[in-house]
Coordinates of N, CA and C and ligand atoms in Angstrom, one line a residue:
V1 N -3.1 -22.5 66.6 CA -2.8 -21.4 65.6 C -1.3 -21.6 65.2
T2 N -1.1 -21.7 64.0 CA 0.3 -21.7 63.5 C 0.8 -20.3 63.1
T3 N 1.9 -19.9 63.7 CA 2.3 -18.6 63.4 C 3.4 -18.6 62.3
R4 N 3.6 -17.5 61.7 CA 4.5 -17.4 60.6 C 5.9 -17.7 61.1
P5 N 6.7 -18.5 60.4 CA 8.1 -18.7 60.9 C 8.9 -17.4 60.9
L6 N 9.6 -17.1 61.9 CA 10.3 -15.9 62.1 C 11.7 -15.9 61.4
P7 N 12.0 -14.8 60.8 CA 13.4 -14.6 60.3 C 14.3 -14.5 61.5
V8 N 15.5 -15.0 61.3 CA 16.5 -14.9 62.4 C 17.6 -14.0 61.9
P9 N 17.6 -12.7 62.5 CA 18.7 -11.8 62.1 C 20.1 -12.3 62.4
N10 N 21.0 -12.0 61.5 CA 22.4 -12.3 61.8 C 23.2 -11.0 61.6
E11 N 24.5 -11.2 61.7 CA 25.4 -10.0 61.6 C 25.2 -9.2 60.4
L12 N 24.9 -9.8 59.2 CA 24.7 -9.1 58.0 C 23.3 -8.5 57.9
T13 N 22.3 -9.1 58.5 CA 21.0 -8.6 58.3 C 20.4 -7.9 59.5
E14 N 21.1 -7.8 60.6 CA 20.4 -7.2 61.8 C 20.0 -5.8 61.6
A15 N 20.8 -5.0 60.8 CA 20.4 -3.6 60.6 C 19.1 -3.5 59.7
F16 N 19.0 -4.4 58.8 CA 17.8 -4.5 58.0 C 16.5 -4.7 58.8
W17 N 16.6 -5.6 59.8 CA 15.5 -5.9 60.7 C 15.2 -4.8 61.7
K18 N 16.3 -4.1 62.1 CA 16.1 -3.0 63.0 C 15.3 -1.8 62.3
Y19 N 15.7 -1.5 61.1 CA 15.0 -0.5 60.4 C 13.5 -1.0 60.2
A20 N 13.4 -2.2 59.8 CA 12.0 -2.8 59.5 C 11.1 -2.7 60.7
R21 N 11.6 -2.9 61.9 CA 10.7 -2.9 63.0 C 10.4 -1.4 63.4
N22 N 11.1 -0.5 62.8 CA 10.7 0.9 62.9 C 9.9 1.4 61.7
G23 N 9.5 0.5 60.9 CA 8.6 0.8 59.8 C 9.3 1.4 58.6
Q24 N 10.6 1.1 58.5 CA 11.4 1.7 57.3 C 12.1 0.6 56.6
L25 N 12.0 0.7 55.3 CA 12.8 -0.3 54.4 C 14.1 0.4 54.2
A26 N 15.2 -0.4 54.6 CA 16.6 0.1 54.4 C 17.3 -1.0 53.8
L27 N 18.1 -0.7 52.7 CA 18.9 -1.7 52.0 C 20.4 -1.4 52.1
Q28 N 21.1 -2.4 52.0 CA 22.6 -2.3 52.1 C 23.0 -1.4 50.9
R29 N 23.9 -0.5 51.2 CA 24.4 0.3 50.1 C 25.9 0.5 50.3
C30 N 26.6 0.5 49.2 CA 28.1 0.7 49.2 C 28.4 2.2 49.4
S31 N 29.3 2.5 50.4 CA 29.7 3.8 50.7 C 30.7 4.3 49.6
S32 N 31.3 3.4 49.0 CA 32.3 3.8 48.0 C 31.7 4.1 46.6
C33 N 30.8 3.2 46.1 CA 30.3 3.4 44.8 C 28.8 3.7 44.7
G34 N 28.2 3.6 45.9 CA 26.8 4.0 46.0 C 25.8 3.0 45.5
Y35 N 26.2 1.8 45.2 CA 25.4 0.7 44.7 C 24.6 0.1 45.8
Y36 N 23.3 -0.1 45.5 CA 22.4 -0.8 46.5 C 22.4 -2.2 46.1
Y37 N 22.2 -3.1 47.1 CA 21.9 -4.5 46.7 C 21.1 -5.2 47.9
H38 N 20.5 -6.2 47.5 CA 19.7 -7.0 48.4 C 19.6 -8.4 47.9
P39 N 19.8 -9.4 48.7 CA 20.1 -9.4 50.2 C 21.5 -8.9 50.4
P40 N 21.8 -8.6 51.7 CA 23.1 -8.1 52.1 C 24.3 -9.0 51.8
E41 N 25.4 -8.4 51.5 CA 26.6 -9.1 51.2 C 27.7 -8.6 52.2
P42 N 28.8 -9.4 52.4 CA 29.9 -9.0 53.3 C 30.7 -7.9 52.6
Y43 N 30.7 -7.8 51.3 CA 31.4 -6.7 50.6 C 30.6 -6.4 49.4
C44 N 31.0 -5.2 48.8 CA 30.2 -4.7 47.6 C 30.5 -5.7 46.5
I45 N 29.4 -6.1 45.9 CA 29.5 -7.1 44.8 C 29.9 -6.4 43.5
R46 N 30.0 -5.0 43.5 CA 30.4 -4.3 42.3 C 31.8 -3.8 42.3
C47 N 32.2 -3.2 43.5 CA 33.6 -2.6 43.6 C 34.4 -3.3 44.7
L48 N 33.9 -4.3 45.4 CA 34.6 -5.0 46.4 C 34.9 -4.3 47.7
S49 N 34.4 -3.1 47.8 CA 34.6 -2.3 49.0 C 33.9 -3.0 50.2
R50 N 34.5 -2.8 51.3 CA 33.9 -3.3 52.6 C 33.2 -2.2 53.4
K51 N 33.2 -1.0 52.8 CA 32.5 0.1 53.4 C 31.0 0.1 53.1
L52 N 30.2 -0.6 53.9 CA 28.8 -0.8 53.6 C 28.0 -0.2 54.7
E53 N 26.8 0.3 54.3 CA 25.9 0.8 55.3 C 24.5 0.5 54.9
F54 N 23.5 0.6 55.8 CA 22.2 0.4 55.4 C 21.6 1.8 55.2
S55 N 20.9 2.0 54.1 CA 20.4 3.3 53.8 C 18.9 3.2 53.5
P56 N 18.0 4.0 54.2 CA 16.6 3.9 53.9 C 16.3 4.2 52.4
V57 N 15.3 3.5 51.9 CA 14.8 3.7 50.6 C 13.4 4.1 50.6
S58 N 12.8 4.5 49.5 CA 11.5 5.0 49.5 C 10.4 4.0 49.7
G59 N 10.7 2.7 49.5 CA 9.7 1.7 49.6 C 8.7 1.7 48.4
K60 N 9.1 2.5 47.4 CA 8.2 2.5 46.2 C 8.9 1.8 45.0
G61 N 8.1 1.1 44.3 CA 8.7 0.3 43.2 C 7.6 -0.2 42.2
H62 N 7.9 -1.1 41.4 CA 6.9 -1.7 40.5 C 7.0 -3.2 40.4
L63 N 5.9 -3.8 40.1 CA 5.8 -5.2 40.0 C 6.6 -5.7 38.8
R64 N 7.6 -6.6 39.1 CA 8.5 -7.1 38.1 C 8.1 -8.5 37.7
S65 N 7.7 -9.3 38.7 CA 7.3 -10.7 38.5 C 6.4 -11.1 39.7
Y66 N 5.6 -12.1 39.4 CA 4.8 -12.6 40.5 C 4.3 -14.0 40.2
T67 N 3.9 -14.7 41.3 CA 3.2 -16.0 41.2 C 2.3 -16.1 42.3
E68 N 1.2 -16.9 42.1 CA 0.3 -17.2 43.2 C 0.6 -18.6 43.6
V69 N 0.8 -18.8 44.9 CA 1.2 -20.1 45.4 C -0.1 -20.8 45.8
W70 N -0.3 -22.0 45.2 CA -1.4 -22.9 45.4 C -1.0 -24.2 46.0
A71 N 0.2 -24.6 45.9 CA 0.7 -25.9 46.3 C 2.2 -25.9 46.6
G72 N 2.6 -26.9 47.3 CA 4.0 -27.0 47.6 C 4.5 -26.3 48.8
A73 N 3.7 -25.6 49.6 CA 4.1 -25.0 50.8 C 4.4 -26.1 51.8
R74 N 5.5 -26.0 52.5 CA 5.9 -27.1 53.5 C 5.5 -26.8 54.9
H75 N 5.6 -25.5 55.3 CA 5.3 -25.1 56.6 C 3.8 -24.9 56.8
D76 N 3.3 -25.3 57.9 CA 1.9 -25.3 58.2 C 1.3 -23.9 58.0
Y77 N 2.1 -22.9 58.4 CA 1.6 -21.5 58.3 C 1.3 -21.2 56.8
F78 N 2.2 -21.6 55.9 CA 2.0 -21.3 54.5 C 1.0 -22.2 53.9
K79 N 0.9 -23.4 54.3 CA -0.2 -24.3 53.8 C -1.6 -23.6 54.1
A80 N -1.7 -23.0 55.3 CA -3.0 -22.4 55.7 C -3.2 -21.1 54.9
A81 N -2.1 -20.5 54.5 CA -2.2 -19.2 53.8 C -2.5 -19.3 52.4
I82 N -2.4 -20.5 51.8 CA -2.7 -20.7 50.4 C -4.1 -20.2 50.0
P83 N -4.4 -19.5 48.9 CA -3.4 -19.0 48.0 C -2.8 -17.7 48.4
Y84 N -1.5 -17.5 48.2 CA -0.9 -16.2 48.5 C 0.1 -15.8 47.3
I85 N 0.4 -14.6 47.3 CA 1.1 -14.1 46.1 C 2.6 -13.7 46.6
V86 N 3.5 -14.2 45.8 CA 4.9 -13.9 46.0 C 5.4 -13.1 44.8
A87 N 6.1 -12.0 45.0 CA 6.5 -11.1 43.9 C 7.9 -10.6 44.0
G88 N 8.4 -10.3 42.9 CA 9.7 -9.5 42.8 C 9.3 -8.1 42.6
V89 N 9.8 -7.2 43.4 CA 9.4 -5.8 43.3 C 10.7 -5.0 43.0
E90 N 10.8 -4.4 41.9 CA 12.0 -3.6 41.5 C 11.8 -2.2 42.1
L91 N 12.7 -1.8 43.0 CA 12.6 -0.5 43.6 C 13.0 0.6 42.7
E92 N 12.5 1.8 43.0 CA 12.7 3.0 42.1 C 14.1 3.5 42.3
E93 N 14.8 3.1 43.3 CA 16.2 3.7 43.5 C 17.2 3.2 42.5
Q94 N 17.0 2.0 41.9 CA 18.0 1.5 41.0 C 17.5 0.4 40.2
P95 N 17.8 0.3 38.9 CA 17.4 -0.8 38.1 C 18.0 -2.1 38.6
E96 N 17.2 -3.1 38.5 CA 17.6 -4.5 39.0 C 17.7 -4.6 40.5
L97 N 17.3 -3.6 41.3 CA 17.2 -3.7 42.7 C 15.9 -4.3 43.1
V98 N 15.9 -5.6 43.3 CA 14.6 -6.4 43.5 C 14.5 -6.9 44.9
V99 N 13.4 -6.7 45.5 CA 13.1 -7.3 46.8 C 11.9 -8.2 46.6
Y100 N 12.0 -9.4 47.2 CA 10.9 -10.4 47.1 C 10.1 -10.3 48.3
A101 N 8.8 -10.4 48.2 CA 7.9 -10.2 49.3 C 6.5 -10.7 48.9
N102 N 5.6 -10.8 49.8 CA 4.2 -11.1 49.5 C 3.5 -9.8 49.0
I103 N 2.6 -9.9 48.1 CA 1.7 -8.8 47.7 C 0.4 -9.0 48.5
T104 N 0.1 -7.9 49.2 CA -1.2 -8.0 50.0 C -2.2 -7.0 49.4
D105 N -3.4 -7.0 50.0 CA -4.4 -6.1 49.5 C -4.7 -6.1 48.0
A106 N -4.5 -7.3 47.5 CA -4.7 -7.4 46.0 C -5.1 -8.8 45.7
T107 N -5.8 -9.0 44.6 CA -6.0 -10.4 44.1 C -5.1 -10.6 42.9
V108 N -4.8 -11.8 42.6 CA -3.9 -12.0 41.5 C -4.4 -11.5 40.2
S109 N -5.7 -11.5 40.0 CA -6.3 -11.0 38.8 C -6.2 -9.5 38.6
S110 N -5.9 -8.8 39.8 CA -5.8 -7.3 39.7 C -4.4 -6.9 39.5
L111 N -3.4 -7.8 39.4 CA -2.0 -7.5 39.2 C -1.7 -7.3 37.8
A112 N -0.7 -6.4 37.5 CA -0.2 -6.3 36.1 C 1.3 -5.9 36.3
I113 N 2.1 -6.6 35.5 CA 3.5 -6.3 35.5 C 3.7 -4.8 35.2
G114 N 4.6 -4.2 36.1 CA 4.9 -2.7 35.9 C 4.0 -1.9 36.8
M115 N 3.0 -2.4 37.4 CA 2.1 -1.6 38.3 C 2.9 -1.1 39.5
P116 N 2.6 0.2 39.9 CA 3.3 0.7 41.1 C 2.9 0.1 42.4
L117 N 3.8 -0.2 43.2 CA 3.6 -0.8 44.5 C 4.3 0.0 45.6
E118 N 3.8 -0.2 46.8 CA 4.5 0.5 48.0 C 4.6 -0.5 49.1
V119 N 5.7 -0.3 49.9 CA 6.0 -1.2 51.0 C 5.0 -0.9 52.2
H120 N 4.7 -1.9 53.0 CA 4.2 -1.7 54.3 C 4.7 -2.9 55.1
F121 N 4.5 -2.9 56.4 CA 5.2 -3.8 57.3 C 4.2 -4.7 58.0
E122 N 4.5 -6.0 58.1 CA 3.6 -6.9 58.8 C 4.4 -7.2 60.1
Q123 N 3.8 -6.7 61.2 CA 4.5 -6.8 62.5 C 4.2 -8.2 63.1
L124 N 5.3 -9.0 63.2 CA 5.1 -10.4 63.7 C 5.3 -10.5 65.2
N125 N 6.2 -9.7 65.8 CA 6.3 -9.6 67.2 C 7.1 -8.3 67.5
D126 N 7.6 -8.1 68.8 CA 8.3 -6.8 69.1 C 9.5 -6.6 68.3
E127 N 10.1 -7.7 67.9 CA 11.4 -7.6 67.2 C 11.4 -7.6 65.7
I128 N 10.4 -8.3 65.2 CA 10.4 -8.6 63.7 C 9.1 -8.0 63.0
A129 N 9.4 -7.2 62.0 CA 8.4 -6.8 61.1 C 8.9 -7.1 59.7
I130 N 8.1 -7.7 58.9 CA 8.6 -8.0 57.6 C 7.9 -7.1 56.5
P131 N 8.8 -6.7 55.6 CA 8.3 -5.8 54.5 C 7.4 -6.6 53.6
Q132 N 6.2 -6.0 53.3 CA 5.3 -6.6 52.3 C 5.0 -5.5 51.3
F133 N 4.4 -5.8 50.2 CA 4.1 -4.7 49.2 C 2.6 -4.8 48.9
R134 N 2.0 -3.7 48.5 CA 0.6 -3.6 48.1 C 0.5 -2.6 47.0
P135 N -0.5 -2.6 46.2 CA -0.7 -1.6 45.2 C -0.6 -0.2 45.8
A136 N 0.2 0.7 45.1 CA 0.4 2.0 45.5 C -1.0 2.8 45.5
K137 N -1.2 3.6 46.5 CA -2.4 4.4 46.6 C -2.4 5.4 45.4
N138 N -3.6 5.7 45.0 CA -3.7 6.6 43.8 C -2.9 7.9 44.1
S139 N -2.2 8.3 43.2 CA -1.3 9.4 43.4 C -2.0 10.7 43.7
F140 N -3.2 10.8 43.2 CA -4.0 12.1 43.5 C -4.8 12.0 44.7
A141 N -4.8 10.9 45.5 CA -5.5 10.9 46.7 C -4.7 11.8 47.7
P142 N -5.4 12.7 48.4 CA -4.7 13.7 49.2 C -4.2 13.1 50.5
D143 N -4.8 12.1 51.1 CA -4.4 11.6 52.4 C -3.3 10.6 52.2
K144 N -2.3 10.7 53.1 CA -1.2 9.7 53.1 C -1.3 9.0 54.4
E145 N -0.9 7.8 54.4 CA -0.8 7.0 55.6 C 0.4 7.4 56.4
A146 N 0.2 7.4 57.7 CA 1.3 7.9 58.6 C 2.4 6.9 58.6
Ligands
ZN201 ZN1 30.8 -0.5 45.8

């Protein structure tokens, strides 16, 4: 069995992965101007402040772009996973705040640009959980996932 290659947290990304393993999507945010961005940077790309923190976000957004991968995967895990969907998800916190992830619980024919999505986490081991997105549950469904 080939397992998914694991991300390797570094100084810039370790807080992201710490939140993720606790089931929360948190993105780097500038304490000076409030701008979110992803992936993390050593300083704010907007005001150059070095006062940065990770701030939890809703995990809600919409589908901005997507593709279904059928060929070209190099790692055995991804070769075995074909076909899979890779998408850019624009989060509701800020225009242009885009996180790339797989779309799960959907077929490519059921996707539409602009459709609402929500984050969930794929637990790879005790340390690493990766954020993935799936179609948002119907807003009038009364039960929410814990
Ligand atoms: Zn800033």
